[in-house]
Short mmCIF file of C-alpha atoms and ligand atoms in Angstrom, two decimals:
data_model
loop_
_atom_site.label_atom_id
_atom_site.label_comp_id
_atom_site.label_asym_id
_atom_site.label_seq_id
_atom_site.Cartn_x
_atom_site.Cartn_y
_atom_site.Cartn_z
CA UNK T 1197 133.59 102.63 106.31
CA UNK T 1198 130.06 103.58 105.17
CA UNK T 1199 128.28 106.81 107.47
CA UNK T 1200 124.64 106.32 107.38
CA UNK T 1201 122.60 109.64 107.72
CA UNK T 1202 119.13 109.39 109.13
CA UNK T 1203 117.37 112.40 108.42
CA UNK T 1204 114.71 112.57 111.14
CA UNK T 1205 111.42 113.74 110.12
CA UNK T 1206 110.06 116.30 112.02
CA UNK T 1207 106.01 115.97 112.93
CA UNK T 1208 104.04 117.98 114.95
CA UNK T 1209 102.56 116.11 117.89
CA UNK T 1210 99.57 114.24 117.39
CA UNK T 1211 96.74 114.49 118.78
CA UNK T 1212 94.09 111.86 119.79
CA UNK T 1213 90.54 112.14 120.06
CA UNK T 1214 89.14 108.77 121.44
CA UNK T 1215 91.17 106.86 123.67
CA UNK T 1216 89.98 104.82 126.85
CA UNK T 1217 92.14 105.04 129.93
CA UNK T 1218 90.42 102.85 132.45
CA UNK T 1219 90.79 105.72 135.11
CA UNK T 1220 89.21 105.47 137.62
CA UNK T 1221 88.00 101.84 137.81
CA UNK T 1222 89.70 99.27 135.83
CA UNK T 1223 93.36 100.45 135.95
CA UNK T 1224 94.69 96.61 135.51
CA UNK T 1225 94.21 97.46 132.18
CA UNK T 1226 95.44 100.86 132.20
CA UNK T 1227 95.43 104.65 133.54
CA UNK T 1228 96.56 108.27 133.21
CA UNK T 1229 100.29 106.83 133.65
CA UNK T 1230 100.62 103.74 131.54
CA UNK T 1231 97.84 105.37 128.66
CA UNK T 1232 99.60 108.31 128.17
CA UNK T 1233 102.98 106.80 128.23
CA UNK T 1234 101.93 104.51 125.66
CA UNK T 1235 100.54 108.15 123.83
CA UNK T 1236 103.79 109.83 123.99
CA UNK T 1237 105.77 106.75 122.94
CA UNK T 1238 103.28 106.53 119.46
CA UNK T 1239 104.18 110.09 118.75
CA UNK T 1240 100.93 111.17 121.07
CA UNK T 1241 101.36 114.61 122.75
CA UNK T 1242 97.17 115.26 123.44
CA UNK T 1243 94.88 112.79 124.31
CA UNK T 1244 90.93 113.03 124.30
CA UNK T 1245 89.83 110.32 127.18
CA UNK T 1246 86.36 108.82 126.95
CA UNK T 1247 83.63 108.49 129.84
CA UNK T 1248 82.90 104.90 130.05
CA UNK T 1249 85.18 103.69 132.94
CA UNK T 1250 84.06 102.97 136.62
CA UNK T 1251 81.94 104.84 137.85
CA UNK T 1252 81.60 106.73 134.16
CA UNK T 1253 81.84 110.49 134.37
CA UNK T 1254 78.68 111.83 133.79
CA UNK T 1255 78.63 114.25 136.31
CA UNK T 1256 80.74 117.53 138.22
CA UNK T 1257 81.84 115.03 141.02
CA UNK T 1258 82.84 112.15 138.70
CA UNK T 1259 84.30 114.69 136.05
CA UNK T 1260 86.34 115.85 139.24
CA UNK T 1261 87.86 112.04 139.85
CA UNK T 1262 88.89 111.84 136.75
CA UNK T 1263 90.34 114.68 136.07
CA UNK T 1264 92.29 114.91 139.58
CA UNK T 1265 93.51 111.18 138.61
CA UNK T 1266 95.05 113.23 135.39
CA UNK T 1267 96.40 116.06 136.96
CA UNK T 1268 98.62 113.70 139.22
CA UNK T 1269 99.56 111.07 136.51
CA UNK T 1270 99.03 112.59 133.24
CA UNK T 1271 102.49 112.60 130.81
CA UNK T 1272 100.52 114.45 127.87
CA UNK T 1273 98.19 116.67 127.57
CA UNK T 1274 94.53 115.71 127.67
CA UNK T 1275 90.97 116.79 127.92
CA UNK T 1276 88.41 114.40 129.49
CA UNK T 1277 84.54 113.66 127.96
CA UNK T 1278 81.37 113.71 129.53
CA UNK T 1279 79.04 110.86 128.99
CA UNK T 1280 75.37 111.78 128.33
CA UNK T 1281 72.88 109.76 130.04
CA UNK T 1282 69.23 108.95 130.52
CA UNK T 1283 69.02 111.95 132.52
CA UNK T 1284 71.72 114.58 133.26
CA UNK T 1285 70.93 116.58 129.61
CA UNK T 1286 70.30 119.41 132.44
CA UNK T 1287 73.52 119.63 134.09
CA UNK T 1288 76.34 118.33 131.49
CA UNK T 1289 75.69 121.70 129.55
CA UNK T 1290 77.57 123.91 132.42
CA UNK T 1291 80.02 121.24 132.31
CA UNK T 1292 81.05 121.71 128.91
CA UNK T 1293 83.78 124.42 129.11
CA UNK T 1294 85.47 121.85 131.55
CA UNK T 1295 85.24 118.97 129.23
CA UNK T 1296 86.48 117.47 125.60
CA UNK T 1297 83.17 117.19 124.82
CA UNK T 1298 79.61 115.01 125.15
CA UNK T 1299 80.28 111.39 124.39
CA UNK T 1300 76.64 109.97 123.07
CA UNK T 1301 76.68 106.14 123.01
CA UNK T 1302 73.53 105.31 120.76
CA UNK T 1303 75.01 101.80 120.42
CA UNK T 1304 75.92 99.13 122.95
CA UNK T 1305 79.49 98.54 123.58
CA UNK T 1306 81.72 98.49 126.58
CA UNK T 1307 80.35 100.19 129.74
CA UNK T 1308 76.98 101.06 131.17
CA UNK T 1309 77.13 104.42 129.52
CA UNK T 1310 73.88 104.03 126.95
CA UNK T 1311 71.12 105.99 125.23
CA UNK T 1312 68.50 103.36 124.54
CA UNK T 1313 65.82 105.46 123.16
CA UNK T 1314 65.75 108.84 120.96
CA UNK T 1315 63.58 110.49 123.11
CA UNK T 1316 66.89 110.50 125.38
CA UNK T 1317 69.11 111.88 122.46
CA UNK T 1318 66.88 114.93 121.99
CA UNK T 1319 67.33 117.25 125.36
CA UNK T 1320 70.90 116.61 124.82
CA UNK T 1321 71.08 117.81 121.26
CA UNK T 1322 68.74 120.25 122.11
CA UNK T 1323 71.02 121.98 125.30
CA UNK T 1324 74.28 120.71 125.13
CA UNK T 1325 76.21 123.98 123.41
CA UNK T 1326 77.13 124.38 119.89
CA UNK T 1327 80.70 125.67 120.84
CA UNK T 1328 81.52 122.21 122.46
CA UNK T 1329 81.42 118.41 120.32
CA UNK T 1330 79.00 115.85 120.39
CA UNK T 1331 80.31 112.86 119.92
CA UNK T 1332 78.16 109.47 118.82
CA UNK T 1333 79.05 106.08 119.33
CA UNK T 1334 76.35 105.18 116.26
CA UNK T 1335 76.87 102.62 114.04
CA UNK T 1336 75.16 101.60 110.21
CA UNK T 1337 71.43 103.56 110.98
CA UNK T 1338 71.64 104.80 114.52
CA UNK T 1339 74.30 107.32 112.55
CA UNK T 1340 72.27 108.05 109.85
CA UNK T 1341 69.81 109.19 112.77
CA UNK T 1342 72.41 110.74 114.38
CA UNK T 1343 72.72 112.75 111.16
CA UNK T 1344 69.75 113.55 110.67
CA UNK T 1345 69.79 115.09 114.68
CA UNK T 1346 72.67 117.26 113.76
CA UNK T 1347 70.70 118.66 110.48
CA UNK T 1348 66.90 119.01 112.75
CA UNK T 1349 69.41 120.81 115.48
CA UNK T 1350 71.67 122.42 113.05
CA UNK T 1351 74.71 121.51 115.59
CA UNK T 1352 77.88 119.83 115.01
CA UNK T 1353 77.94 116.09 115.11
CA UNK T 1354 81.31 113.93 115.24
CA UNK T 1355 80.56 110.69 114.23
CA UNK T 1356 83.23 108.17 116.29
CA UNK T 1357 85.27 105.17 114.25
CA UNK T 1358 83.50 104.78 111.15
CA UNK T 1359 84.10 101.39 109.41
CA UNK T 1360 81.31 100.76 106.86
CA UNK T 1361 81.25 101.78 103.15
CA UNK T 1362 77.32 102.88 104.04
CA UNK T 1363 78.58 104.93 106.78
CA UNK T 1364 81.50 106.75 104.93
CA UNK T 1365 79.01 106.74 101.79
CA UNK T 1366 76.49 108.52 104.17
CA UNK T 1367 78.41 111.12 105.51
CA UNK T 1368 79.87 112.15 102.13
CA UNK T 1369 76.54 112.97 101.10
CA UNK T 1370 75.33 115.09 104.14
CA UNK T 1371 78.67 117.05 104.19
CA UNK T 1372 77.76 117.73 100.52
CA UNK T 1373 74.66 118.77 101.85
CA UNK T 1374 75.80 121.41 104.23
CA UNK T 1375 75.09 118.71 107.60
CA UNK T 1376 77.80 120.01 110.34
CA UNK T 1377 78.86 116.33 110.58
CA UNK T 1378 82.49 115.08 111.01
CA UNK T 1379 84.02 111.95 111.53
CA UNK T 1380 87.05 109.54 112.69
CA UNK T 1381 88.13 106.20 111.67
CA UNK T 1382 90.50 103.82 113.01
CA UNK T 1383 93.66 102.15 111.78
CA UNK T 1384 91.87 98.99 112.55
CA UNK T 1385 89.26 99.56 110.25
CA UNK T 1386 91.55 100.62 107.78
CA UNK T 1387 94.30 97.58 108.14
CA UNK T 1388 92.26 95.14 109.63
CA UNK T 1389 89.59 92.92 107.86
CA UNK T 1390 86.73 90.27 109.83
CA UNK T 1391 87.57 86.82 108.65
CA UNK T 1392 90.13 87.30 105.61
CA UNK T 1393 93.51 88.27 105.31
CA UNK T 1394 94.75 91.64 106.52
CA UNK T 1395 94.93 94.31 103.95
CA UNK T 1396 98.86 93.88 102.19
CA UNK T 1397 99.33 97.70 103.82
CA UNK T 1398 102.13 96.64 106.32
CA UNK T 1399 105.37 95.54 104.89
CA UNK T 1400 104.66 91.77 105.93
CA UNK T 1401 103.13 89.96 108.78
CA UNK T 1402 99.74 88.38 110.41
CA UNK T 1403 97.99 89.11 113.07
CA UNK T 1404 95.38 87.74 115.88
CA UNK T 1405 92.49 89.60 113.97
CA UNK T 1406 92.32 87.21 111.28
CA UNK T 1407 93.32 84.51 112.76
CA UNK T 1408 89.34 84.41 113.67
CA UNK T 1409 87.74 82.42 110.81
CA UNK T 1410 84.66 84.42 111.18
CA UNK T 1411 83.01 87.86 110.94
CA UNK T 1412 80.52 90.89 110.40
CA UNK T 1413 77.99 89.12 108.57
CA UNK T 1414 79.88 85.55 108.71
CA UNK T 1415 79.37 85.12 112.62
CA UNK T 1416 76.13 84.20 114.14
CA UNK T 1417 74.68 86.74 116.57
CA UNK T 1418 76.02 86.15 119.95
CA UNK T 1419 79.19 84.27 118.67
CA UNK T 1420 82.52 85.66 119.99
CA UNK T 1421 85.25 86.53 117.79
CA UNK T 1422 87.91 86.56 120.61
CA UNK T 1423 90.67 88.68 120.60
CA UNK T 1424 89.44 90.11 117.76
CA UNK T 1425 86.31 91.88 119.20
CA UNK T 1426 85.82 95.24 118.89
CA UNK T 1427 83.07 98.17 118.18
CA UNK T 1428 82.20 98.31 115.39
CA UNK T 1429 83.33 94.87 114.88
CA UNK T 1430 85.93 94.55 111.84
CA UNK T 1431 84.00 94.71 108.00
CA UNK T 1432 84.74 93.16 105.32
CA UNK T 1433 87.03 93.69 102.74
CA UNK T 1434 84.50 96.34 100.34
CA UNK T 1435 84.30 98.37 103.41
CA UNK T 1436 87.87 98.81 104.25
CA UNK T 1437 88.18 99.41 100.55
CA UNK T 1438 85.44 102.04 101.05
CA UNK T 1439 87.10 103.81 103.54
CA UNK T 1440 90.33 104.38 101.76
CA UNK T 1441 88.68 105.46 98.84
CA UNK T 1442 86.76 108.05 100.26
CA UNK T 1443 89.62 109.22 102.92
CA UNK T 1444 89.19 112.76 101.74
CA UNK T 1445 85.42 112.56 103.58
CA UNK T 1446 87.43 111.26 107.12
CA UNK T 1447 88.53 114.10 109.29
CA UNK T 1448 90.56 112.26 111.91
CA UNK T 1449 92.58 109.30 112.68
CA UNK T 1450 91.74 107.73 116.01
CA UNK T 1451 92.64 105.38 117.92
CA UNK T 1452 89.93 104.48 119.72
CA UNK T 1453 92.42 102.97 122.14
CA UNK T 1454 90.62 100.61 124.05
CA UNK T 1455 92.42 98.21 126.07
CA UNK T 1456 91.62 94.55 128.06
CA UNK T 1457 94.08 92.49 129.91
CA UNK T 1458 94.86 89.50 127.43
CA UNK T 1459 93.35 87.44 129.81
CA UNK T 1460 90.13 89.44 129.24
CA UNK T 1461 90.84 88.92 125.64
CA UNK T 1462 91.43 85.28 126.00
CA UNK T 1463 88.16 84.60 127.65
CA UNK T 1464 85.04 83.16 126.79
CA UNK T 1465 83.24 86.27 127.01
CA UNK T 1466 86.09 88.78 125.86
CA UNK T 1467 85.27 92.36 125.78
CA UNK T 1468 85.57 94.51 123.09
CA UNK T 1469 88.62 96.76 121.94
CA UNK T 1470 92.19 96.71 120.89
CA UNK T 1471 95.03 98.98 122.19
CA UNK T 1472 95.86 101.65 119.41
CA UNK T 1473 98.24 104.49 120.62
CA UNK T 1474 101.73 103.12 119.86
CA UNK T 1475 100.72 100.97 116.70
CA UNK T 1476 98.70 104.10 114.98
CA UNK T 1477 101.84 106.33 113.66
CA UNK T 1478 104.08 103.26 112.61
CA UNK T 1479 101.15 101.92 110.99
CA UNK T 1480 100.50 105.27 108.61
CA UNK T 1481 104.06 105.54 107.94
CA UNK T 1482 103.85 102.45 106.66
CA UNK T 1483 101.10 103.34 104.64
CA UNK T 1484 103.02 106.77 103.87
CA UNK T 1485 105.48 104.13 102.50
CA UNK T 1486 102.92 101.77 100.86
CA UNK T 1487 102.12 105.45 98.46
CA UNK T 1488 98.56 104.80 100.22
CA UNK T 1489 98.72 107.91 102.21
CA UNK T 1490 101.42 111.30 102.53
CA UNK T 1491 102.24 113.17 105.12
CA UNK T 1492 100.30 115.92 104.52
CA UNK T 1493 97.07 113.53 105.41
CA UNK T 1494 98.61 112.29 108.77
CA UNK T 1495 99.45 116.15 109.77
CA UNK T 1496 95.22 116.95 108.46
CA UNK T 1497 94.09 114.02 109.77
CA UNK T 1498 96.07 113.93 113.24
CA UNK T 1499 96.61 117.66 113.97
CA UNK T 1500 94.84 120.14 112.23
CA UNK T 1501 91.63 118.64 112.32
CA UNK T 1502 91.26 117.20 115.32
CA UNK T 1503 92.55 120.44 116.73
CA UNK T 1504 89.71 122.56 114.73
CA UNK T 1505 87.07 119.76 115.36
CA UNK T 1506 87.14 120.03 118.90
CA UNK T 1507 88.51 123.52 119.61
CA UNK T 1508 91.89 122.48 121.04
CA UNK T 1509 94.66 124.84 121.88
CA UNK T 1510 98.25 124.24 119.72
CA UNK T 1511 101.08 123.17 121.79
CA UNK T 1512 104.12 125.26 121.60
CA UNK T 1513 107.79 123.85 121.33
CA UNK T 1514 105.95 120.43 120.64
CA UNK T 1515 107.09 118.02 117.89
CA UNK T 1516 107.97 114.41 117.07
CA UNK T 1517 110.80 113.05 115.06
CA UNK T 1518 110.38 110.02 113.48
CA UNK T 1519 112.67 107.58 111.76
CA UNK T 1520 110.94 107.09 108.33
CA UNK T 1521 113.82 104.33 107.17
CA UNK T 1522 113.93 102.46 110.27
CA UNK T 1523 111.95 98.90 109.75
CA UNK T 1524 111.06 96.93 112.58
CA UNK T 1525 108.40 94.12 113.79
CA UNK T 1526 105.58 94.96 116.09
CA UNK T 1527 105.81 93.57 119.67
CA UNK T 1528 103.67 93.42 122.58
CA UNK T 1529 106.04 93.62 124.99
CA UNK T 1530 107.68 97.01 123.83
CA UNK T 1531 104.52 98.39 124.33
CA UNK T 1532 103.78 100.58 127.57
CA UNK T 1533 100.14 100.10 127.27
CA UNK T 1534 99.41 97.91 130.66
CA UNK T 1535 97.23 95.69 128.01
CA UNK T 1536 99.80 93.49 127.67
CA UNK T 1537 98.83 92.67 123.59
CA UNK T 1538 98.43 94.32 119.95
CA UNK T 1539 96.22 93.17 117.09
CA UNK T 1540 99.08 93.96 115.27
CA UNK T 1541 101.74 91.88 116.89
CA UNK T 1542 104.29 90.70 114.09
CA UNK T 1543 103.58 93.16 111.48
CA UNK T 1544 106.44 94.50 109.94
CA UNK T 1545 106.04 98.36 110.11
CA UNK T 1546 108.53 101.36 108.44
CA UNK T 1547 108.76 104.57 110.61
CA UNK T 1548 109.99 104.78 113.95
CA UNK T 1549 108.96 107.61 116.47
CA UNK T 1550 112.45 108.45 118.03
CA UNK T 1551 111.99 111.57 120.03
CA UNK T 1552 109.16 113.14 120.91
CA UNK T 1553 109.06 117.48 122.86
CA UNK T 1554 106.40 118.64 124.34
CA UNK T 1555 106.11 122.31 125.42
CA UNK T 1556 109.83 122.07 125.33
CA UNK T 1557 110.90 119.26 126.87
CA UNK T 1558 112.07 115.83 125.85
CA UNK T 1559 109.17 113.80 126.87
CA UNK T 1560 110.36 110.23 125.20
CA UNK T 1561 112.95 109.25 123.48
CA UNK T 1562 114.72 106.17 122.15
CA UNK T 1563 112.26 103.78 124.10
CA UNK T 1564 111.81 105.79 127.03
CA UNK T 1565 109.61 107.74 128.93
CA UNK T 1566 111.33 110.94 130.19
CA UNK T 1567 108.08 113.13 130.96
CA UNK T 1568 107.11 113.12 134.42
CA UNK T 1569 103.53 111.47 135.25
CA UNK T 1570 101.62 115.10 136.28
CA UNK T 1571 103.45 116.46 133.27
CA UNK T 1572 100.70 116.67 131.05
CA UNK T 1573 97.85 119.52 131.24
CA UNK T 1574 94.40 119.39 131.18
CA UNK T 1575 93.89 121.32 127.46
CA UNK T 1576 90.36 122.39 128.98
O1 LIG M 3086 85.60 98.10 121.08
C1 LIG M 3086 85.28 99.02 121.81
N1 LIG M 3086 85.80 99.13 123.04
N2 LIG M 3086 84.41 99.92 121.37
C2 LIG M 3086 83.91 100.85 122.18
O2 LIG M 3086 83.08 101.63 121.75
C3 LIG M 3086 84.28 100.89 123.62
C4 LIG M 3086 85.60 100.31 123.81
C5 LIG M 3086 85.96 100.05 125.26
O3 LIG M 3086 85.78 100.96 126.07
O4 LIG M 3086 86.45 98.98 125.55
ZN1 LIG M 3087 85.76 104.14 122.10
#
């Protein structure tokens, strides 16, 4: 008889500074329950929820239904955004030391939440306090201007899901520079390609993303690229190249967790965003595995920085353990996300998250949920 011995390795809990929870307003696709149940289940033990749901919190009395909607569901811990809009730069500032941060979208996406003009960027630069993050949704030149609004202000800027060699190029050069700007990118952007085949980071497999014969510069304006759309859309192959050369100039790994029903997906006008928060671990494992990445930059990327970025408390008694041997196939319905899909369905991935404590209890383990939904605490 031959005794295996898996040696679990011990994490510390991630942490996750963009994720979209649908709460309150489109909770078909998911909320504080099923979101951070699919968080603690990727190794997830702090989540950082964006604005842009239904109504989007941009406000004291829409901050307050979101995060009483947390308090009663939440499994992790948490912090909730602000969104800045056209004109509430006067009252989000006493917000702040309630929030995660200001969420700036100075690019359409998903949501109403949008800052057409800089005029409306400038009052909230100007007043929203240096203590707390802004946070742009600014792709290709609006971040370059968003740069150059964190060097005029001399504030700290963290740019959201970077996926463009210009971008990561960019930012390189003003941190050289002295600019207080930071930035995320997504395993996505890193594993996931517009139109070719996927990067050869997991062990094996396809996925919907590139099934889609066409994209970023390859699609016509207006044309949908299905499942597969997202912002920023996918790049091309130079950029993903681009960001892994330069990963010493990324600060986080997010998720940008962003899930649509697959019915959404499967439209003719799909939305844009993938689900992230039980793919993202198994996925850098893999490309722990791959020699692509080590540990060290998952702990950096996932916990330390994140955690000095945004001023978030540590959690005591709180670790993951994770099966680094254990090789498996990615499947949508494992998942707890209520999305009911992964752009990363069939991917053969190495590293399993087996058990995961927070503040001292067993919150999953072996495929289940034990933390109770109003478990989590607001980190804020
Ligand atoms: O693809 C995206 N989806 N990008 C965003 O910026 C928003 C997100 C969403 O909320 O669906
Ligand atoms: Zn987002």
């Amino acid at each position: 008889m031959r005794v295996e011995w898996n040696v679990m390795l011990k994490l510390p809990g991630l942490i996750d500074p963009h994720v979209h929870l649908r709460e309150p307003g489109a909770t078909q696709k998911e909320d504080w329950d099923s979101g951070t149940s699919a968080a603690l289940a990727g190794g997830v033990t702090m989540v950082l929820a964006m604005p842009n749901t239904n109504p989007p919190i941009f406000d004291a009395e829409t901050l307050d239904i979101a995060l009483n909607a947390a308090k009663v569901k939440a499994r992790c811990d948490y912090a909730q955004y602000v969104g800045a809009g056209p004109d509430n730069s006067d009252i989000v500032p006493s917000l702040a030391f309630k929030t995660a941060g200001l969420k700036m979208y100075l690019d359409s996406t998903f949501g109403e939440l949008r800052l057409d003009d800089m005029t409306l960027w400038q009052p909230h630069f100007e007043k929203y306090p240096k203590e707390y993050p802004i946070v742009v949704h600014a792709e290709s030149r609006s971040m370059a201007a968003a740069i150059l609004f964190a060097a005029i202000y001399d504030r700290p800027v963290h740019i959201a899901h970077i996926s463009l060699k210009e971008e990561v190029l960019l930012i390189k050069a003003a941190k050289e520079r002295g600019i207080k700007v930071t930035c995320e990118v997504c395993p996505h952007h890193l594993f996931l390609t517009a139109g070719e085949s996927p990067s050869p980071i997991a062990l094996s497999g396809g996925s919907a993303a590139t099934e889609v014969e066409a994209g970023r510069g390859v699609r016509d304006e207006g044309e949908s690229a299905g499942r597969s759309e997202v912002r920023p859309r996918l790049a091309t192959q130079k950029d993903v190249d681009a960001l892994w050369e330069n990963l010493d100039v990324i600060d986080c790994f997010a998720t940008d967790h962003a899930p649509h029903t697959l019915e959404e997906k499967d439209s003719d006008n799909p939305p844009p965003g993938f689900p992230g928060l039980e793919t993202l671990l198994p996925l850098l494992l893999t490309a722990v595995n791959n020699e692509r990445l080590t540990i060290d930059d998952i702990i950096q990327k996932s916990v330390i920085n994140p955690r000095k970025i945004f001023n978030l408390p540590e959690q005591p008694e709180t670790w993951i353990e994770v099966d680094e041997t254990a090789e498996y196939e990615i499947k949508a319905s494992e998942q707890f996300t209520r999305c009911g899909w992964t752009p990363f369905e069939g991917w053969r991935v190495k590293g399993k998250v087996k058990k995961v404590v927070l503040r001292g209890a067993e919150a999953f383990k072996d495929g289940e949920v034990l933390a109770e939904k109003g478990f989590g605490r607001n980190v804020r």
